[in-house]
């Protein structure tokens, strides 16, 4: 199952980059795809739930638009701060608890925090994430735990 | 129809160029390294993605559009990773972040 | 329109180069270099449209991957003093050891 999805993804990537449909190039693409699947599975042993999380692909369609909207909102806030001549920043470090169960979920949450302008995850461990926030509003927005809940729901979709 | 696409593409590219310059300005203006990360975070995925979306409108439904979409997704995945690695490396190196402990916000920016 | 976008990107690259020259710590310079890389990716895409040659996009995709790998490699080198050969006993597990 996971092999098939990796083969499909890699073949789509090959066709996307090449754009030619000559027999030699297609054969070379097939050979490369099979070699990569063999290498990731047998030699590197990363073709598992963590290395290729296929179960998350459906839920991404609802999580990503929400995340993009968050990025736009906080991006506008940070833009106003940068263009303000007085530069009204109050940087602070906060520790945010995580409620995700797996490592993939925690990484998704930390990356979502970093992707949103105004908050950057500095350190990630079992208990929580050390976040550097640009303003008080950014730190308080994280403290409500909305993004935490959504990331946990995203991760739980199996 | 093409006129609508042209206008939409122009708007996206103009917004993207604006946010890109604002982000670069922020990188130059911010007082310490961790706050500069935030300015890079507005430039990296946000401004650049807007420009690329504008280019998608310009390209129409071709392979070029798919490539641009793939490029946007790739940037969305890689830019937080490098920002996080940067912040973590700086923290472990012992670089103290500039913090405002409930003081006036003005004196943080003057301590440059 | 593409000319304006190219000019904006060039201005942004100029500002980032300013930070790379000023930057007090090495991390500021790495941040500026990473930013310049991302801007260069976007510049490649826009320039491909400006000259009606979208083949530049392939270069842009590969450059995105090289950009993040280069940043990670530089940071790892500055943190551990090596690029972390697995034979040397996994420096990633002991963050304080290699400093």
GROMACS .gro file of C-alpha atoms in nm:
model
  369
    1UNK     CA    1   0.000   0.000   0.000
    2UNK     CA    2   0.268   0.247   0.106
    3UNK     CA    3   0.495   0.126  -0.174
    4UNK     CA    4   0.223   0.194  -0.430
    5UNK     CA    5   0.160   0.545  -0.308
    6UNK     CA    6   0.533   0.623  -0.305
    7UNK     CA    7   0.569   0.487  -0.659
    8UNK     CA    8   0.277   0.700  -0.777
    9UNK     CA    9   0.415   1.011  -0.610
   10UNK     CA   10   0.765   0.962  -0.750
   11UNK     CA   11   0.634   0.888  -1.099
   12UNK     CA   12   0.423   1.204  -1.089
   13UNK     CA   13   0.731   1.397  -0.979
   14UNK     CA   14   0.936   1.254  -1.266
   15UNK     CA   15   0.669   1.338  -1.526
   16UNK     CA   16   0.632   1.685  -1.375
   17UNK     CA   17   1.000   1.760  -1.406
   18UNK     CA   18   1.063   1.602  -1.745
   19UNK     CA   19   0.748   1.664  -1.949
   20UNK     CA   20   0.875   1.435  -2.227
   21UNK     CA   21   0.704   1.107  -2.314
   22UNK     CA   22   0.969   0.926  -2.519
   23UNK     CA   23   1.011   0.555  -2.442
   24UNK     CA   24   1.373   0.587  -2.330
   25UNK     CA   25   1.299   0.865  -2.085
   26UNK     CA   26   0.993   0.684  -1.946
   27UNK     CA   27   1.199   0.369  -1.896
   28UNK     CA   28   1.472   0.567  -1.722
   29UNK     CA   29   1.206   0.722  -1.496
   30UNK     CA   30   1.061   0.381  -1.410
   31UNK     CA   31   1.408   0.250  -1.326
   32UNK     CA   32   1.482   0.550  -1.102
   33UNK     CA   33   1.148   0.518  -0.920
   34UNK     CA   34   1.197   0.149  -0.850
   35UNK     CA   35   1.556   0.206  -0.737
   36UNK     CA   36   1.445   0.478  -0.495
   37UNK     CA   37   1.163   0.266  -0.351
   38UNK     CA   38   1.402  -0.027  -0.301
   39UNK     CA   39   1.661   0.200  -0.140
   40UNK     CA   40   1.421   0.371   0.101
   41UNK     CA   41   1.258   0.045   0.202
   42UNK     CA   42   1.547  -0.201   0.231
   43UNK     CA   43   1.856   0.007   0.293
   44UNK     CA   44   1.739   0.319   0.477
   45UNK     CA   45   1.428   0.159   0.634
   46UNK     CA   46   1.237   0.488   0.640
   47UNK     CA   47   0.932   0.374   0.445
   48UNK     CA   48   0.699   0.358   0.744
   49UNK     CA   49   0.424   0.564   0.900
   50UNK     CA   50   0.667   0.840   0.986
   51UNK     CA   51   0.865   0.856   0.665
   52UNK     CA   52   0.570   0.852   0.432
   53UNK     CA   53   0.251   0.947   0.619
   54UNK     CA   54  -0.011   0.854   0.363
   55UNK     CA   55  -0.291   0.857   0.620
   56UNK     CA   56  -0.266   1.235   0.650
   57UNK     CA   57  -0.330   1.320   0.287
   58UNK     CA   58  -0.710   1.354   0.307
   59UNK     CA   59  -0.722   1.565   0.621
   60UNK     CA   60  -0.464   1.803   0.472
   61UNK     CA   61  -0.738   1.943   0.250
   62UNK     CA   62  -0.914   2.089   0.554
   63UNK     CA   63  -0.608   2.175   0.762
   64UNK     CA   64  -0.405   2.357   0.499
   65UNK     CA   65  -0.666   2.624   0.402
   66UNK     CA   66  -0.713   2.708   0.770
   67UNK     CA   67  -0.336   2.730   0.815
   68UNK     CA   68  -0.297   2.952   0.507
   69UNK     CA   69  -0.563   3.186   0.643
   70UNK     CA   70  -0.377   3.202   0.977
   71UNK     CA   71  -0.052   3.278   0.792
   72UNK     CA   72  -0.220   3.561   0.600
   73UNK     CA   73  -0.372   3.714   0.915
   74UNK     CA   74  -0.054   3.710   1.122
   75UNK     CA   75   0.155   3.808   0.820
   76UNK     CA   76  -0.048   4.126   0.794
   77UNK     CA   77   0.006   4.196   1.167
   78UNK     CA   78   0.383   4.153   1.135
   79UNK     CA   79   0.383   4.375   0.826
   80UNK     CA   80   0.219   4.654   1.024
   81UNK     CA   81   0.480   4.612   1.299
   82UNK     CA   82   0.772   4.629   1.055
   83UNK     CA   83   0.636   4.937   0.876
   84UNK     CA   84   0.570   5.116   1.206
   85UNK     CA   85   0.859   5.363   1.256
   86UNK     CA   86   0.870   5.291   1.633
   87UNK     CA   87   0.901   4.914   1.578
   88UNK     CA   88   0.657   4.814   1.860
   89UNK     CA   89   0.788   4.466   1.933
   90UNK     CA   90   0.800   4.289   2.268
   91UNK     CA   91   0.975   3.958   2.202
   92UNK     CA   92   0.927   3.682   2.457
   93UNK     CA   93   0.983   3.311   2.507
   94UNK     CA   94   0.685   3.093   2.598
   95UNK     CA   95   0.656   2.719   2.648
   96UNK     CA   96   0.354   2.573   2.473
   97UNK     CA   97   0.223   2.229   2.573
   98UNK     CA   98   0.153   1.979   2.299
   99UNK     CA   99  -0.137   1.735   2.301
  100UNK     CA  100  -0.035   1.533   1.996
  101UNK     CA  101   0.038   1.165   2.041
  102UNK     CA  102   0.295   1.089   1.772
  103UNK     CA  103   0.617   1.256   1.666
  104UNK     CA  104   0.467   1.338   1.327
  105UNK     CA  105   0.186   1.530   1.497
  106UNK     CA  106   0.428   1.729   1.711
  107UNK     CA  107   0.641   1.814   1.408
  108UNK     CA  108   0.330   1.926   1.221
  109UNK     CA  109   0.235   2.151   1.512
  110UNK     CA  110   0.587   2.296   1.545
  111UNK     CA  111   0.614   2.359   1.173
  112UNK     CA  112   0.273   2.527   1.170
  113UNK     CA  113   0.390   2.755   1.451
  114UNK     CA  114   0.705   2.844   1.258
  115UNK     CA  115   0.520   2.893   0.932
  116UNK     CA  116   0.297   3.154   1.095
  117UNK     CA  117   0.485   3.485   1.098
  118UNK     CA  118   0.534   3.624   1.446
  119UNK     CA  119   0.595   3.293   1.621
  120UNK     CA  120   0.896   3.063   1.580
  121UNK     CA  121   0.944   2.728   1.748
  122UNK     CA  122   1.295   2.707   1.890
  123UNK     CA  123   1.306   2.375   2.071
  124UNK     CA  124   1.083   2.069   2.050
  125UNK     CA  125   1.078   1.789   2.308
  126UNK     CA  126   0.835   1.546   2.467
  127UNK     CA  127   0.672   1.797   2.700
  128UNK     CA  128   0.622   2.095   2.477
  129UNK     CA  129   0.758   2.349   2.236
  130UNK     CA  130   0.972   2.650   2.327
  131UNK     CA  131   0.828   2.933   2.118
  132UNK     CA  132   0.978   3.273   2.048
  133UNK     CA  133   0.694   3.517   1.991
  134UNK     CA  134   0.735   3.863   1.843
  135UNK     CA  135   0.442   4.025   2.027
  136UNK     CA  136   0.220   3.962   2.326
  137UNK     CA  137  -0.072   3.903   2.091
  138UNK     CA  138   0.115   3.625   1.913
  139UNK     CA  139   0.197   3.450   2.240
  140UNK     CA  140  -0.160   3.482   2.362
  141UNK     CA  141  -0.293   3.351   2.032
  142UNK     CA  142  -0.092   3.034   2.086
  143UNK     CA  143  -0.197   3.009   2.450
  144UNK     CA  144  -0.560   2.964   2.346
  145UNK     CA  145  -0.458   2.628   2.200
  146UNK     CA  146  -0.665   2.653   1.886
  147UNK     CA  147  -0.380   2.551   1.656
  148UNK     CA  148  -0.283   2.274   1.900
  149UNK     CA  149  -0.633   2.124   1.884
  150UNK     CA  150  -0.648   2.147   1.506
  151UNK     CA  151  -0.305   1.988   1.465
  152UNK     CA  152  -0.409   1.708   1.702
  153UNK     CA  153  -0.729   1.651   1.503
  154UNK     CA  154  -0.524   1.652   1.183
  155UNK     CA  155  -0.287   1.394   1.323
  156UNK     CA  156  -0.563   1.172   1.462
  157UNK     CA  157  -0.724   1.121   1.120
  158UNK     CA  158  -0.632   0.763   1.050
  159UNK     CA  159  -1.180   3.614  -1.916
  160UNK     CA  160  -0.814   3.677  -1.979
  161UNK     CA  161  -0.860   4.032  -1.854
  162UNK     CA  162  -0.987   3.903  -1.519
  163UNK     CA  163  -0.695   3.663  -1.498
  164UNK     CA  164  -0.453   3.944  -1.584
  165UNK     CA  165  -0.595   4.169  -1.313
  166UNK     CA  166  -0.590   3.891  -1.053
  167UNK     CA  167  -0.234   3.799  -1.145
  168UNK     CA  168  -0.128   4.164  -1.130
  169UNK     CA  169  -0.284   4.203  -0.784
  170UNK     CA  170  -0.115   3.890  -0.652
  171UNK     CA  171   0.225   3.987  -0.793
  172UNK     CA  172   0.197   4.342  -0.657
  173UNK     CA  173   0.101   4.213  -0.310
  174UNK     CA  174   0.381   3.959  -0.321
  175UNK     CA  175   0.637   4.221  -0.420
  176UNK     CA  176   0.513   4.447  -0.139
  177UNK     CA  177   0.539   4.176   0.127
  178UNK     CA  178   0.878   4.065  -0.006
  179UNK     CA  179   1.023   4.414   0.029
  180UNK     CA  180   0.860   4.454   0.373
  181UNK     CA  181   1.017   4.126   0.485
  182UNK     CA  182   1.361   4.226   0.358
  183UNK     CA  183   1.321   4.563   0.532
  184UNK     CA  184   1.231   4.377   0.851
  185UNK     CA  185   1.543   4.163   0.823
  186UNK     CA  186   1.746   4.483   0.806
  187UNK     CA  187   1.557   4.668   1.082
  188UNK     CA  188   1.495   4.409   1.354
  189UNK     CA  189   1.720   4.437   1.660
  190UNK     CA  190   1.834   4.077   1.715
  191UNK     CA  191   1.863   3.745   1.541
  192UNK     CA  192   1.544   3.579   1.668
  193UNK     CA  193   1.326   3.873   1.571
  194UNK     CA  194   1.490   3.874   1.228
  195UNK     CA  195   1.366   3.516   1.192
  196UNK     CA  196   1.009   3.650   1.209
  197UNK     CA  197   1.078   3.899   0.932
  198UNK     CA  198   1.227   3.618   0.725
  199UNK     CA  199   0.915   3.416   0.805
  200UNK     CA  200   0.694   3.679   0.644
  201UNK     CA  201   0.918   3.700   0.338
  202UNK     CA  202   1.000   3.332   0.295
  203UNK     CA  203   0.672   3.150   0.247
  204UNK     CA  204   0.431   3.440   0.231
  205UNK     CA  205   0.557   3.708  -0.010
  206UNK     CA  206   0.730   3.463  -0.240
  207UNK     CA  207   0.422   3.237  -0.252
  208UNK     CA  208   0.201   3.532  -0.347
  209UNK     CA  209   0.429   3.616  -0.640
  210UNK     CA  210   0.424   3.253  -0.751
  211UNK     CA  211   0.041   3.243  -0.729
  212UNK     CA  212   0.035   3.550  -0.952
  213UNK     CA  213   0.256   3.370  -1.201
  214UNK     CA  214   0.016   3.071  -1.188
  215UNK     CA  215  -0.269   3.293  -1.303
  216UNK     CA  216  -0.048   3.414  -1.586
  217UNK     CA  217   0.046   3.065  -1.703
  218UNK     CA  218  -0.302   2.918  -1.739
  219UNK     CA  219  -0.370   2.546  -1.721
  220UNK     CA  220  -0.038   2.404  -1.832
  221UNK     CA  221   0.246   2.201  -1.688
  222UNK     CA  222   0.402   2.530  -1.579
  223UNK     CA  223   0.115   2.590  -1.335
  224UNK     CA  224   0.159   2.247  -1.180
  225UNK     CA  225   0.531   2.315  -1.142
  226UNK     CA  226   0.462   2.649  -0.975
  227UNK     CA  227   0.214   2.485  -0.735
  228UNK     CA  228   0.471   2.220  -0.651
  229UNK     CA  229   0.727   2.494  -0.590
  230UNK     CA  230   0.489   2.669  -0.347
  231UNK     CA  231   0.424   2.348  -0.152
  232UNK     CA  232   0.797   2.279  -0.143
  233UNK     CA  233   0.869   2.626  -0.005
  234UNK     CA  234   0.593   2.584   0.255
  235UNK     CA  235   0.758   2.263   0.375
  236UNK     CA  236   1.123   2.363   0.366
  237UNK     CA  237   1.119   2.718   0.497
  238UNK     CA  238   0.991   2.635   0.852
  239UNK     CA  239   1.245   2.356   0.873
  240UNK     CA  240   1.538   2.585   0.803
  241UNK     CA  241   1.401   2.859   1.028
  242UNK     CA  242   1.357   2.612   1.315
  243UNK     CA  243   1.707   2.470   1.259
  244UNK     CA  244   1.847   2.824   1.264
  245UNK     CA  245   1.670   2.918   1.587
  246UNK     CA  246   1.764   2.592   1.758
  247UNK     CA  247   2.128   2.616   1.653
  248UNK     CA  248   2.146   2.975   1.778
  249UNK     CA  249   1.983   2.879   2.109
  250UNK     CA  250   2.223   2.588   2.163
  251UNK     CA  251   2.514   2.808   2.071
  252UNK     CA  252   2.422   3.030   2.363
  253UNK     CA  253   2.291   3.332   2.176
  254UNK     CA  254   2.058   3.505   2.421
  255UNK     CA  255   1.732   3.627   2.274
  256UNK     CA  256   1.643   3.989   2.336
  257UNK     CA  257   1.341   3.982   2.565
  258UNK     CA  258   1.100   4.252   2.673
  259UNK     CA  259   0.996   4.167   3.028
  260UNK     CA  260   0.692   4.391   3.056
  261UNK     CA  261   0.902   4.699   3.002
  262UNK     CA  262   0.815   4.979   2.766
  263UNK     CA  263   0.825   4.852   2.411
  264UNK     CA  264   1.019   5.153   2.291
  265UNK     CA  265   1.347   5.078   2.465
  266UNK     CA  266   1.381   4.737   2.303
  267UNK     CA  267   1.417   4.887   1.960
  268UNK     CA  268   1.656   5.158   2.079
  269UNK     CA  269   1.900   4.899   2.220
  270UNK     CA  270   2.023   4.810   1.872
  271UNK     CA  271   0.450   4.372  -1.464
  272UNK     CA  272   0.719   4.104  -1.459
  273UNK     CA  273   0.980   4.378  -1.477
  274UNK     CA  274   0.834   4.540  -1.165
  275UNK     CA  275   0.835   4.207  -0.980
  276UNK     CA  276   1.197   4.148  -1.086
  277UNK     CA  277   1.297   4.489  -0.960
  278UNK     CA  278   1.119   4.432  -0.628
  279UNK     CA  279   1.298   4.101  -0.584
  280UNK     CA  280   1.632   4.262  -0.666
  281UNK     CA  281   1.570   4.534  -0.409
  282UNK     CA  282   1.482   4.270  -0.149
  283UNK     CA  283   1.799   4.075  -0.233
  284UNK     CA  284   1.997   4.396  -0.191
  285UNK     CA  285   1.850   4.453   0.156
  286UNK     CA  286   1.925   4.093   0.253
  287UNK     CA  287   2.284   4.131   0.131
  288UNK     CA  288   2.306   4.439   0.353
  289UNK     CA  289   2.208   4.226   0.652
  290UNK     CA  290   2.457   3.957   0.549
  291UNK     CA  291   2.735   4.217   0.551
  292UNK     CA  292   2.622   4.382   0.877
  293UNK     CA  293   2.516   4.070   1.067
  294UNK     CA  294   2.694   4.056   1.403
  295UNK     CA  295   2.671   3.677   1.446
  296UNK     CA  296   2.719   3.395   1.203
  297UNK     CA  297   2.350   3.302   1.238
  298UNK     CA  298   2.244   3.639   1.100
  299UNK     CA  299   2.456   3.573   0.797
  300UNK     CA  300   2.313   3.222   0.753
  301UNK     CA  301   1.962   3.366   0.784
  302UNK     CA  302   2.042   3.627   0.520
  303UNK     CA  303   2.194   3.363   0.292
  304UNK     CA  304   1.886   3.144   0.327
  305UNK     CA  305   1.664   3.440   0.246
  306UNK     CA  306   1.873   3.530  -0.057
  307UNK     CA  307   1.839   3.169  -0.174
  308UNK     CA  308   1.460   3.179  -0.147
  309UNK     CA  309   1.448   3.513  -0.327
  310UNK     CA  310   1.673   3.373  -0.598
  311UNK     CA  311   1.427   3.086  -0.649
  312UNK     CA  312   1.145   3.336  -0.696
  313UNK     CA  313   1.365   3.551  -0.920
  314UNK     CA  314   1.435   3.251  -1.141
  315UNK     CA  315   1.063   3.182  -1.179
  316UNK     CA  316   0.981   3.546  -1.258
  317UNK     CA  317   1.275   3.577  -1.496
  318UNK     CA  318   1.159   3.268  -1.680
  319UNK     CA  319   0.827   3.442  -1.741
  320UNK     CA  320   1.000   3.768  -1.832
  321UNK     CA  321   1.200   3.602  -2.107
  322UNK     CA  322   0.919   3.361  -2.207
  323UNK     CA  323   1.129   3.059  -2.114
  324UNK     CA  324   0.954   2.865  -1.834
  325UNK     CA  325   1.236   2.608  -1.831
  326UNK     CA  326   1.387   2.814  -1.551
  327UNK     CA  327   1.127   2.660  -1.319
  328UNK     CA  328   1.306   2.325  -1.317
  329UNK     CA  329   1.619   2.498  -1.200
  330UNK     CA  330   1.412   2.680  -0.937
  331UNK     CA  331   1.270   2.355  -0.794
  332UNK     CA  332   1.614   2.197  -0.766
  333UNK     CA  333   1.754   2.517  -0.617
  334UNK     CA  334   1.485   2.513  -0.344
  335UNK     CA  335   1.601   2.170  -0.232
  336UNK     CA  336   1.967   2.269  -0.248
  337UNK     CA  337   1.893   2.586  -0.051
  338UNK     CA  338   1.742   2.411   0.250
  339UNK     CA  339   2.006   2.137   0.241
  340UNK     CA  340   2.283   2.395   0.230
  341UNK     CA  341   2.138   2.585   0.525
  342UNK     CA  342   2.102   2.268   0.732
  343UNK     CA  343   2.454   2.157   0.644
  344UNK     CA  344   2.607   2.491   0.745
  345UNK     CA  345   2.415   2.498   1.075
  346UNK     CA  346   2.507   2.140   1.155
  347UNK     CA  347   2.871   2.216   1.084
  348UNK     CA  348   2.869   2.516   1.315
  349UNK     CA  349   2.694   2.327   1.595
  350UNK     CA  350   2.891   2.003   1.592
  351UNK     CA  351   3.212   2.095   1.413
  352UNK     CA  352   3.152   1.812   1.168
  353UNK     CA  353   2.882   1.702   0.928
  354UNK     CA  354   2.793   1.412   1.158
  355UNK     CA  355   2.924   1.085   1.023
  356UNK     CA  356   2.720   0.798   1.170
  357UNK     CA  357   3.045   0.619   1.266
  358UNK     CA  358   3.132   0.893   1.512
  359UNK     CA  359   2.851   0.796   1.744
  360UNK     CA  360   2.543   1.001   1.654
  361UNK     CA  361   2.620   1.357   1.765
  362UNK     CA  362   2.254   1.449   1.711
  363UNK     CA  363   2.159   1.265   2.030
  364UNK     CA  364   2.392   1.470   2.245
  365UNK     CA  365   2.337   1.837   2.164
  366UNK     CA  366   2.587   1.965   2.421
  367UNK     CA  367   2.866   1.723   2.341
  368UNK     CA  368   3.006   1.857   2.018
  369UNK     CA  369   3.012   2.225   2.092
   0.00000   0.00000   0.00000
